Tab-separated table of C-alpha atoms in Angstrom:
chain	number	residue	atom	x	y	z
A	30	UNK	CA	0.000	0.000	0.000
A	31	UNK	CA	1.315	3.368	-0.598
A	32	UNK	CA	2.295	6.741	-0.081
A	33	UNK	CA	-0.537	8.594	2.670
A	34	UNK	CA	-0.957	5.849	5.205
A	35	UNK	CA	2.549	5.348	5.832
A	36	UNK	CA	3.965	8.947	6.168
A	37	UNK	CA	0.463	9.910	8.154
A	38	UNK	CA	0.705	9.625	11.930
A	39	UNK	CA	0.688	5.311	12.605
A	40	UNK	CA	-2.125	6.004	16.135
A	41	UNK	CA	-3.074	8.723	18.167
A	42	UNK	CA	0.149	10.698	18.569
A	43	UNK	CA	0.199	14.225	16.490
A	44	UNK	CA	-2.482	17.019	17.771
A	45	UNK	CA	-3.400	17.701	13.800
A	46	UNK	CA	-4.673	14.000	13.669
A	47	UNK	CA	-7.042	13.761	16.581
A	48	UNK	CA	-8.027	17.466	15.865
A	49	UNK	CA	-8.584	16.657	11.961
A	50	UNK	CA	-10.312	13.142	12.998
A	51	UNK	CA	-12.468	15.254	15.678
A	52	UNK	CA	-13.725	17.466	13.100
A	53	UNK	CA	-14.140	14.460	10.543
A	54	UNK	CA	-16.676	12.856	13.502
A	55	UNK	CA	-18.386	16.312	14.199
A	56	UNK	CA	-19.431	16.253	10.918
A	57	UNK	CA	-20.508	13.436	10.487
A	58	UNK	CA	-22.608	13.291	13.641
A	59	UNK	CA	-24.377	16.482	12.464
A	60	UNK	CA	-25.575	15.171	9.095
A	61	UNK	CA	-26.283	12.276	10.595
A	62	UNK	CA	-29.189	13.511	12.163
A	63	UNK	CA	-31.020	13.378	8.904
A	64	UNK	CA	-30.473	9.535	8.160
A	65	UNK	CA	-33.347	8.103	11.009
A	66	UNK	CA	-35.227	11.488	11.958
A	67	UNK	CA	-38.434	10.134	9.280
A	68	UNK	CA	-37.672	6.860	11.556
A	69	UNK	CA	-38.033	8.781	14.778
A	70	UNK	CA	-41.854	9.696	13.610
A	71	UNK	CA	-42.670	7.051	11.324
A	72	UNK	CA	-45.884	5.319	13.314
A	73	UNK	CA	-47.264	9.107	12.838
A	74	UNK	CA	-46.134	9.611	9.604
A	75	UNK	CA	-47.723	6.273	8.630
A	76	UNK	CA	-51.323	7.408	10.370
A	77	UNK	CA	-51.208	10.550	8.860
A	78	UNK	CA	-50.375	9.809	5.076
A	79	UNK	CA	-52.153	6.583	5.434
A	80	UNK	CA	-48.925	4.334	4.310
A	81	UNK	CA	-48.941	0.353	4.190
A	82	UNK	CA	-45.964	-1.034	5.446
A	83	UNK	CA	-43.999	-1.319	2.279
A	84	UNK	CA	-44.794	2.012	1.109
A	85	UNK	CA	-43.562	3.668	4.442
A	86	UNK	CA	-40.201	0.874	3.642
A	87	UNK	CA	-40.110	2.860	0.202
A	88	UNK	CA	-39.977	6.543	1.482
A	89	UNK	CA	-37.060	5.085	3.913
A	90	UNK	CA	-35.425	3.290	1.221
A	91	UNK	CA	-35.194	6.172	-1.148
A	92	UNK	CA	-32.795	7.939	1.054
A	93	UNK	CA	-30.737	4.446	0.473
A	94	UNK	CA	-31.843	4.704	-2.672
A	95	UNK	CA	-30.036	8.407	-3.172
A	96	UNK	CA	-27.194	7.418	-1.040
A	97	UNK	CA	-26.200	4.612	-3.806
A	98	UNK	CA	-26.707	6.615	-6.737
A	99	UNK	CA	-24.138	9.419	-5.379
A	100	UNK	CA	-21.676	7.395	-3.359
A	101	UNK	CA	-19.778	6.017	-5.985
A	102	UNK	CA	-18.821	9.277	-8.098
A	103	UNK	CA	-18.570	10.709	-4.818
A	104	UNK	CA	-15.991	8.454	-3.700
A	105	UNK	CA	-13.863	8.984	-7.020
A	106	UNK	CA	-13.818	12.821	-6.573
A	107	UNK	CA	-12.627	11.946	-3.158
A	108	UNK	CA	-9.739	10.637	-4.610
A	109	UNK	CA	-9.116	13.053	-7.210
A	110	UNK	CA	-9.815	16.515	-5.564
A	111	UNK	CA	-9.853	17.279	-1.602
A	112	UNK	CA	-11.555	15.234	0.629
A	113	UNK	CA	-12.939	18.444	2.633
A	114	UNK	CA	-14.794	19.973	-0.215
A	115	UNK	CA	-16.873	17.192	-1.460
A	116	UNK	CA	-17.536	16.803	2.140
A	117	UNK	CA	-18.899	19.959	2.924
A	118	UNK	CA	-21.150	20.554	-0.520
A	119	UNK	CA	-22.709	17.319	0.187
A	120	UNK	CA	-23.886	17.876	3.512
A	121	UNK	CA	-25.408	20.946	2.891
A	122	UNK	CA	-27.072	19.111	-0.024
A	123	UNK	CA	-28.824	16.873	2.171
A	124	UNK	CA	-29.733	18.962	5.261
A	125	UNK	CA	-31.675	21.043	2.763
A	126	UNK	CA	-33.069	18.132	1.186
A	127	UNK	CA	-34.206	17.533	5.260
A	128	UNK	CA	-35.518	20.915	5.707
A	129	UNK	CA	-37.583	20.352	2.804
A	130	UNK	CA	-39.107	17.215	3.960
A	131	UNK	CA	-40.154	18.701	7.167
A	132	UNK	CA	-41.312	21.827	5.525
A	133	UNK	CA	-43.240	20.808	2.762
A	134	UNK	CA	-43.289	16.960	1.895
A	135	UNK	CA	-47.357	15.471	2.419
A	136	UNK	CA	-47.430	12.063	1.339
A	137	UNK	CA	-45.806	9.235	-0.368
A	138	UNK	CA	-44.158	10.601	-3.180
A	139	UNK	CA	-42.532	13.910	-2.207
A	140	UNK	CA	-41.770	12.242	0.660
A	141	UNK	CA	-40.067	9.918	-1.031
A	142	UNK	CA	-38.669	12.292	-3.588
A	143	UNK	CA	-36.831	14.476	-0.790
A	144	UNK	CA	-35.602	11.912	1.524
A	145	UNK	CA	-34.302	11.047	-1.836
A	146	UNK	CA	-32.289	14.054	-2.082
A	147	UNK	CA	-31.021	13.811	1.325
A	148	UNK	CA	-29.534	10.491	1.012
A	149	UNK	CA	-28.020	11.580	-2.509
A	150	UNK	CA	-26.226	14.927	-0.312
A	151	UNK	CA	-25.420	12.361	2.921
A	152	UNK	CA	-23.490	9.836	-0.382
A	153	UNK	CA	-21.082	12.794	-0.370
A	154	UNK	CA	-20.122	12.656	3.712
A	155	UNK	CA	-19.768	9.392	4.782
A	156	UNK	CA	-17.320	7.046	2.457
A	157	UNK	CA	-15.324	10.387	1.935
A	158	UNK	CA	-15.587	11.239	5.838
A	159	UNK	CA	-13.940	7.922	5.888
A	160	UNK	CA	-11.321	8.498	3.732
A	161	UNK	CA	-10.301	11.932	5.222
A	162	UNK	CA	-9.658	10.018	7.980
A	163	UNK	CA	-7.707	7.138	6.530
A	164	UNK	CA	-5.350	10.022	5.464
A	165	UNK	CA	-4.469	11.136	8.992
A	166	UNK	CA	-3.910	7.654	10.593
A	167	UNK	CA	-2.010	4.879	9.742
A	168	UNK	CA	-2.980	1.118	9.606
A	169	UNK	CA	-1.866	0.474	13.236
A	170	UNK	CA	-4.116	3.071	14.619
A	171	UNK	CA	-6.732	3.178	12.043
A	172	UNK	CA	-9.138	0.814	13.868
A	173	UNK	CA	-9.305	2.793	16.262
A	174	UNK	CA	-9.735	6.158	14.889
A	175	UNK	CA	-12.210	4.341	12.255
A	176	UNK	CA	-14.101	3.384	15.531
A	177	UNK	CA	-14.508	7.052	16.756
A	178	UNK	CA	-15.720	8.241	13.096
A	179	UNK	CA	-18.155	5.333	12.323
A	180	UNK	CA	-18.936	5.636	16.332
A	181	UNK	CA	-20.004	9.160	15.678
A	182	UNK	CA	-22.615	7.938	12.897
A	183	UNK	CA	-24.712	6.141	15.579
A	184	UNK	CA	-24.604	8.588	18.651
A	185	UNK	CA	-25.647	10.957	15.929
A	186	UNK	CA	-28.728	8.202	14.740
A	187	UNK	CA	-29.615	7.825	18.319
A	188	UNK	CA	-29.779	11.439	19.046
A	189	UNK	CA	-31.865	11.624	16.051
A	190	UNK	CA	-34.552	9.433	17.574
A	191	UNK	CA	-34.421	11.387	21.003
A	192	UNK	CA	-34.681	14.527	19.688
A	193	UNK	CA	-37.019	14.682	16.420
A	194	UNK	CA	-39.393	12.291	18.795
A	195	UNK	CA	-39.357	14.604	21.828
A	196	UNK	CA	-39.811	17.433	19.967
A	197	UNK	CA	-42.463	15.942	17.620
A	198	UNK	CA	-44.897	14.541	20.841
A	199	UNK	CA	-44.844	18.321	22.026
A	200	UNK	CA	-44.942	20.437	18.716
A	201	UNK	CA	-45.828	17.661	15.838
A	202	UNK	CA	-43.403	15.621	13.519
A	203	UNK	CA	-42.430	18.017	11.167
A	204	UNK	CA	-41.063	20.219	14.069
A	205	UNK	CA	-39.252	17.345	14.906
A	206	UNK	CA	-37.369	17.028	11.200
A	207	UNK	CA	-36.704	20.953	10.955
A	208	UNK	CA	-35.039	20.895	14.417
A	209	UNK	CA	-32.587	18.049	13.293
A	210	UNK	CA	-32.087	19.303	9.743
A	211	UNK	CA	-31.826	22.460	10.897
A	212	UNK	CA	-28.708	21.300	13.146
A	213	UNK	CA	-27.696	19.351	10.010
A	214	UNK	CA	-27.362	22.503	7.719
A	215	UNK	CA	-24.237	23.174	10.252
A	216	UNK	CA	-21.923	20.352	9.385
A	217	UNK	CA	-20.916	21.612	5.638
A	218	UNK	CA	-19.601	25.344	7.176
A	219	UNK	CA	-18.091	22.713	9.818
A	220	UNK	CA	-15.713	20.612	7.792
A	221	UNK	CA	-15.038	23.668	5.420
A	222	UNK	CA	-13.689	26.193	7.350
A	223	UNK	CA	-11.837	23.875	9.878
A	224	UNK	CA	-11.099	20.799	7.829
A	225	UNK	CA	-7.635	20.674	6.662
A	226	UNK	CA	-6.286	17.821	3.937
A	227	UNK	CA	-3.229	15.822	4.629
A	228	UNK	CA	-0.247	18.035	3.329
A	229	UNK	CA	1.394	14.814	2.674
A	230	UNK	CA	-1.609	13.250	-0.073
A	231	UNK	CA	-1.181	13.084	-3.755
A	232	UNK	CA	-4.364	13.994	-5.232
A	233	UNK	CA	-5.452	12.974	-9.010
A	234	UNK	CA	-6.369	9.075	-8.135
A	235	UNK	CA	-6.629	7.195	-11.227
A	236	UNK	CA	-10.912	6.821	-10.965
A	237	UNK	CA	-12.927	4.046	-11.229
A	238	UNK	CA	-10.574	0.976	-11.331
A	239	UNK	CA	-12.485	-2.691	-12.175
A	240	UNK	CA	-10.020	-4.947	-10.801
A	241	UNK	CA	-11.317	-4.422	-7.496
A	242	UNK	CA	-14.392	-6.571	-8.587
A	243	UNK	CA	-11.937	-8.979	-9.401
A	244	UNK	CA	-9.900	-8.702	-5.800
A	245	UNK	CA	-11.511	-11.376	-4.106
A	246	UNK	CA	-10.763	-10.695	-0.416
A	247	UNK	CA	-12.369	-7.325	-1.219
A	248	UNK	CA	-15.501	-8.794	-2.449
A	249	UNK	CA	-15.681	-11.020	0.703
A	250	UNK	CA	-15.189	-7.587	2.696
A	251	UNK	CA	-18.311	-6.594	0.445
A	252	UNK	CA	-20.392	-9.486	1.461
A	253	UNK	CA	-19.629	-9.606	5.514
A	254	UNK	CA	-20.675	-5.295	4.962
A	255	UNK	CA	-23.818	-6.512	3.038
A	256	UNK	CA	-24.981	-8.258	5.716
A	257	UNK	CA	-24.129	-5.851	8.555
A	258	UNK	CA	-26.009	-3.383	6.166
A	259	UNK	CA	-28.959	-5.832	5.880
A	260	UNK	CA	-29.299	-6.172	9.624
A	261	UNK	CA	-28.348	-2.384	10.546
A	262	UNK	CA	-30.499	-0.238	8.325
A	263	UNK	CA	-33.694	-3.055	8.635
A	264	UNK	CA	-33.865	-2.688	12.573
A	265	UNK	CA	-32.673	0.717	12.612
A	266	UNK	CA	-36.157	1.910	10.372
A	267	UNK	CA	-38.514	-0.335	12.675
A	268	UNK	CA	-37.390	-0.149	15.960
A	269	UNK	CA	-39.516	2.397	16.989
A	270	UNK	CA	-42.500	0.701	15.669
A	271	UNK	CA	-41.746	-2.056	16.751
A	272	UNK	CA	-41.220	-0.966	20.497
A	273	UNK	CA	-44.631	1.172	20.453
A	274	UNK	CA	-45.579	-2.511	19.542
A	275	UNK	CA	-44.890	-3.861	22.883
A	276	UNK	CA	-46.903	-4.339	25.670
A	277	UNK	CA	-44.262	-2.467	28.151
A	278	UNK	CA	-43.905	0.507	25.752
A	279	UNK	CA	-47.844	0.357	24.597
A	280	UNK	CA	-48.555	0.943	28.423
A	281	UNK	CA	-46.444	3.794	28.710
A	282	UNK	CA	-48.509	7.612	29.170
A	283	UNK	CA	-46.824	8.883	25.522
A	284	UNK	CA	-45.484	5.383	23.779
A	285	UNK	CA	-44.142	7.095	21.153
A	286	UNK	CA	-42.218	9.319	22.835
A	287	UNK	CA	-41.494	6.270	24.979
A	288	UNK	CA	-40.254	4.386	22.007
A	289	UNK	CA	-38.221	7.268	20.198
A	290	UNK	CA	-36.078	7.894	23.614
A	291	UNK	CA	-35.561	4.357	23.707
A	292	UNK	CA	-34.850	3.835	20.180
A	293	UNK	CA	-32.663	6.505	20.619
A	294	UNK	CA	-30.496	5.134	23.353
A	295	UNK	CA	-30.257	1.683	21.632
A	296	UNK	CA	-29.004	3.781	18.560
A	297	UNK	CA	-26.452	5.925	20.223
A	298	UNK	CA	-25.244	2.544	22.312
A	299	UNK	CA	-23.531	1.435	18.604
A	300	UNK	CA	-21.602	3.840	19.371
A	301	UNK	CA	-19.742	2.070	22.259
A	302	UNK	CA	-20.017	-1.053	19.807
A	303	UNK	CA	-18.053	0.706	16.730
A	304	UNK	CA	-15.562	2.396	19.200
A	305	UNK	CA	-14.981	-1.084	21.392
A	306	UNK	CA	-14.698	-3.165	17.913
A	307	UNK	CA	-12.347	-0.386	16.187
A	308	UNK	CA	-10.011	-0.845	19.283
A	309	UNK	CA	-10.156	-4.810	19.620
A	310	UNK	CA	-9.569	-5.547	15.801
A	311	UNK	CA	-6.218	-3.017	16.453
A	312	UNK	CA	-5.649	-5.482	19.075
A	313	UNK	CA	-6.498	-8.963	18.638
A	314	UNK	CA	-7.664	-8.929	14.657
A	315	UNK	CA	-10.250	-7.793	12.618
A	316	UNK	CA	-12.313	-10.729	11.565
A	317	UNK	CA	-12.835	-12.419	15.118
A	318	UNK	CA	-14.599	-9.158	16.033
A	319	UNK	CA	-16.426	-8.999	12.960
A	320	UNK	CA	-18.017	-12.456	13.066
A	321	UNK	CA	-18.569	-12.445	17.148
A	322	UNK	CA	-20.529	-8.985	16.608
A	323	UNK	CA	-22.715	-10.522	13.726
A	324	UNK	CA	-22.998	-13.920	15.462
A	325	UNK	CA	-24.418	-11.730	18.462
A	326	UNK	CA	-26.289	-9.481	16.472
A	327	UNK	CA	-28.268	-12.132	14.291
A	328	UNK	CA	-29.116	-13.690	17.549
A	329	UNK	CA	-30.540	-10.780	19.240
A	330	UNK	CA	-32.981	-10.324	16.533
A	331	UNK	CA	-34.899	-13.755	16.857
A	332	UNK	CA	-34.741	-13.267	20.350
A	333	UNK	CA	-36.770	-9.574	19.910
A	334	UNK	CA	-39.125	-11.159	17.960
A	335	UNK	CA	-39.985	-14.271	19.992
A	336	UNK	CA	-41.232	-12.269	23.083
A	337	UNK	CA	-43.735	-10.618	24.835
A	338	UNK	CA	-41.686	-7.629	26.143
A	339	UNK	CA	-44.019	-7.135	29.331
A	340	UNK	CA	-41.496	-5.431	31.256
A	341	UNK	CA	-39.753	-2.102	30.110
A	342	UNK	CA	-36.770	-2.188	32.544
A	343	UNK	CA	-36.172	-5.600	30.599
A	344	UNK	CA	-36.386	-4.745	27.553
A	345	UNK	CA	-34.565	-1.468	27.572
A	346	UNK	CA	-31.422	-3.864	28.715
A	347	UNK	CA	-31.884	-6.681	26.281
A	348	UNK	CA	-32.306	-3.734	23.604
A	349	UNK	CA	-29.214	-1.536	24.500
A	350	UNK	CA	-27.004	-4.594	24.300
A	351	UNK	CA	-28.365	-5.771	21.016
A	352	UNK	CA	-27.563	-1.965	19.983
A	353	UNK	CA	-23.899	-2.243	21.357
A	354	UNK	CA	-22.800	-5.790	19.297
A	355	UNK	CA	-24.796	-4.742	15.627
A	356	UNK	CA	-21.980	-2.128	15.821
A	357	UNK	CA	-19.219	-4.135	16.453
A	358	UNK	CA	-18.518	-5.308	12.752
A	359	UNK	CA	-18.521	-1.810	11.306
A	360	UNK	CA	-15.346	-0.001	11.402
A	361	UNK	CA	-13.253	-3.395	11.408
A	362	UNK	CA	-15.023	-4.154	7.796
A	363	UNK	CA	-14.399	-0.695	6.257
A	364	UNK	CA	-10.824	-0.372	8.096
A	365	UNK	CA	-9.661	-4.079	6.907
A	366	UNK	CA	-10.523	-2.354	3.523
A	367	UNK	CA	-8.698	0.803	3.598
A	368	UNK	CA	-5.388	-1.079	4.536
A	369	UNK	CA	-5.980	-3.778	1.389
A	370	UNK	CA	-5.881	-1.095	-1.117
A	371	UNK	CA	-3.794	1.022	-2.484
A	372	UNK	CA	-3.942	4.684	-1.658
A	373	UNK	CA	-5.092	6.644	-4.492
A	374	UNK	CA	-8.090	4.176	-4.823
A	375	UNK	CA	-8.730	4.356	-1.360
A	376	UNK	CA	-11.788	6.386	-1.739
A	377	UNK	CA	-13.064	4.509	-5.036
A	378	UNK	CA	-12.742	1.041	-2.978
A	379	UNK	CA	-14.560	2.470	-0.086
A	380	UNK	CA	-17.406	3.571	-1.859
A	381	UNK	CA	-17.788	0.821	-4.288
A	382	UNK	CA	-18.021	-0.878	-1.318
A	383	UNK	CA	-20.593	1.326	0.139
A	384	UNK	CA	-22.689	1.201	-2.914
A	385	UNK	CA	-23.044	-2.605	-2.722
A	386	UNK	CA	-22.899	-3.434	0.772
A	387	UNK	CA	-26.162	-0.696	1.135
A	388	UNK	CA	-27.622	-2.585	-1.567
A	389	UNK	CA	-29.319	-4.713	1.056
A	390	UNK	CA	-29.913	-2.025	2.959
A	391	UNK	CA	-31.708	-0.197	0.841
A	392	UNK	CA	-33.947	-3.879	0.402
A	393	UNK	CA	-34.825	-5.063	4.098
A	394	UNK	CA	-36.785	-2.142	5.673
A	395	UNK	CA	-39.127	-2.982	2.645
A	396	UNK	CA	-38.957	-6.676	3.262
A	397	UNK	CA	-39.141	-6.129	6.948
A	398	UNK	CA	-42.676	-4.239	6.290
A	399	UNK	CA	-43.711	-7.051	3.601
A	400	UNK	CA	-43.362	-9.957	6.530
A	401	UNK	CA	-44.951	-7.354	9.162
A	402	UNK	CA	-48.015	-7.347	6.817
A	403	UNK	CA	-47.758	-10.885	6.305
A	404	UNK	CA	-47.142	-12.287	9.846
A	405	UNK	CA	-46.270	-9.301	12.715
A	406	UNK	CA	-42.768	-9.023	14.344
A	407	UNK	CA	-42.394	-12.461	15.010
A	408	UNK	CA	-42.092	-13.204	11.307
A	409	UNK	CA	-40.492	-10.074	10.436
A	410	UNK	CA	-37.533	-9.988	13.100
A	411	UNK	CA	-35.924	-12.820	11.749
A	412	UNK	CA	-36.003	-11.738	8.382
A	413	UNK	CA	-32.863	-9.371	9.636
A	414	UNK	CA	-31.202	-12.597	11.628
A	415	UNK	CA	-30.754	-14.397	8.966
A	416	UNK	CA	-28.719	-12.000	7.079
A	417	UNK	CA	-26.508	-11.155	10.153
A	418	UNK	CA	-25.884	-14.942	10.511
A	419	UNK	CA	-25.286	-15.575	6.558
A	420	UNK	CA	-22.256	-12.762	7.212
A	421	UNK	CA	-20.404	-14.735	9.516
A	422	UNK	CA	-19.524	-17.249	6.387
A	423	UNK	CA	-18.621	-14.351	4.757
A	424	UNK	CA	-16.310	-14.017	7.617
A	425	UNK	CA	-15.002	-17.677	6.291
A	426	UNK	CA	-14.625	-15.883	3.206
A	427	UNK	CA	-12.422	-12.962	4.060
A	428	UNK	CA	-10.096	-15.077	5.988
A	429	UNK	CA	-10.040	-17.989	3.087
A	430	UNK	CA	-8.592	-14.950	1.130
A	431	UNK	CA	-6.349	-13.206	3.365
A	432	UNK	CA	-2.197	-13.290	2.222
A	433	UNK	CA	-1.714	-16.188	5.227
A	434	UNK	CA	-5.170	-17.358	5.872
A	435	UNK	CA	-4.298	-16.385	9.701
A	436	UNK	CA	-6.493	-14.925	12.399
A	437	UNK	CA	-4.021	-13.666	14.289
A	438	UNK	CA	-3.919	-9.920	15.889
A	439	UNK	CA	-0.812	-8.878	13.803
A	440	UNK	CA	-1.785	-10.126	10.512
A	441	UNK	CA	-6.068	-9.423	10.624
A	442	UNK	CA	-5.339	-5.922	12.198
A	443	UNK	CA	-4.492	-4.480	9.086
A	444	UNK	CA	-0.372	-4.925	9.099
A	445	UNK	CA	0.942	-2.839	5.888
């Protein structure tokens, strides 16, 4: 691998790397708002449009749907031009996307029209949020730092939840959006004014190169992703719907207040997963985390289903855990990427990867709905589980393909 990962900082010593990987995850957690604040209200949102199940998985999955289209060009002028800018246009892009929906959108297909837009501006922040901060750490360190970016991502989903539900059970949903696109609309000023690209990258990356379809470890990276996608962005859309579903929630004096606060915690707890699995793949190798935090994961959502929930002090703990191991997997996939590839195609591999791990992601909240029609939570929970579970041989993949087929700490944790 060359040139930017081995002359950048190799951990957390250098101020201008934890202040540049600070402002990366400040960022992010601002736009982030945007990607689960139609979540936050959706049992309103469905009562007041009138929505089936899989139309209300269709205005969620055209924000996927916008994030896929983008995140590949996005990626490539990542590579070629700074990091910083694309950044910042894109997440203005989508907060005003946001504001729109709040503002304006008043059924299925404008809503589904600007959430598109949103997740086209949010393509733009994330895979080259990721690559910004590949450039200021090197491999040894990079799980870590990976861990506090990606970390970032869900504190700022579960403080989506919390706040566009609390503020829509006092003044309506669409108070609830403008409020967290509002604080959105603040990221792209954010990474532009204090962002500052590695002095050390070489910019003009080569574009869009095919032989990573043909690099089989990365594909396998691709498929364990695609199934943490699967299980992430499924759950993620119908947890709060699912927990006004419970009797323990139900019985609550404002349920879906109730359910967005606890959705909300659950959310922001994969943020201790991403940070805890970024520092144990540095430590004792990538793929063990990877498939323990899937294994765990695709367990917890049969077990979700399969219950009554009568108890809300029990199922607040059985959901905060599940919330801290469906994190676990994330910034060891995208960081055992980043050190497989070479440099100037850092941000291409990224988002290629992106574009078809989400794939699935884009598919399940729609499936999810299609079972919930079909046969309540009990059938639609597992639909998730089983895609979690079918990672873990794509675990068996990745290490099948790795240089010395070892799970070792040294040679899993991303050695260069």
């Amino acid at each position: 691998m060359s040139s930017t990962a081995d002359r950048s900082s190799d951990g957390w010593s250098g101020r201008t790397n934890t202040q540049m990987l600070a402002v990366a995850s400040t960022t992010l957690l601002l736009s982030g708002l945007l990607w689960f604040n139609y979540s936050a209200v959706l049992p309103t949102v469905v009562e007041r449009w009138g929505l089936s199940g899989v139309h209300a998985g269709v205005v969620y999955g055209a924000f996927q749907a916008g994030y896929l289209l983008g995140v590949i060009p996005f990626g490539v002028l990542a590579d070629r031009y700074a990091a910083r800018s694309v950044i910042a246009a894109g997440a203005t892009v989508a907060a005003l996307g946001g504001i729109a929906f709040g503002a304006v959108a008043n059924g299925f297909l404008g809503g589904s029209i600007l959430r598109f837009v949103s997740g086209l501006g949010m393509a733009a922040v994330y895979v080259p949020g990721m690559r910004f901060v590949s450039e200021w750490f090197g491999p040894s360190g990079r799980g870590t730092a990976m861990g506090v970016y990606v970390g970032a991502f869900s504190l700022s989903s579960g403080l989506s939840f919390v706040l566009t539900s609390s503020v829509a059970a006092g003044f309506g949903w669409r108070s609830g959006i403008l409020l967290t696109s509002g604080l959105a609309l603040c990221a792209g000023p954010l990474m532009f004014l204090l962002g500052r690209d590695n002095p050390d990258r070489e910019f003009g990356g080569s574009g869009f190169d095919l032989s990573l379809l043909r690099d089989r470890s990365f594909l396998a990276g691709v498929s364990v992703y695609s199934a943490h996608n699967w299980e992430l962005f499924g759950i993620r859309n119908w947890l709060p719907a699912f927990l006004v579903s419970t009797a323990a929630v139900g019985a609550a004096a404002t349920p879906v207040a109730t359910a967005g606060l606890l959705a909300g915690l659950v959310t922001a707890a994969g943020g201790v997963g991403n940070i805890a699995g970024g520092w144990l793949s540095d430590s004792v190798g990538r793929l063990r985390v990877i498939a323990v935090g899937l294994a765990l994961s695709g367990a917890g959502t049969f077990l979700l289903g399969s219950l009554a929930w009568q108890s809300l002090s029990v199922l607040a703990a059985v959901v905060i855990g599940y919330g801290i191991v469906l994190t676990m997997d994330s910034a060891p996939t995208s960081t055992a990427i980043t050190v497989a590839v070479d440099d100037e195609q850092l941000g291409t591999a990224l988002s290629l990867q992106a574009f078809l791990g989400m794939l699935p992601g884009m598919v399940s909240p729609v499936l999810f709905g299609a079972a919930l029609d079909i046969g309540g939570y009990a059938l639609a929970m597992p639909t998730l589980g089983v895609g979690a579970l079918l990672g873990v041989g794509g675990v068996y993949l990745f290490w099948t393909t790795t240089a010395d087929g070892s799970l070792s700490a040294k040679s899993t944790a991303g050695a260069d």
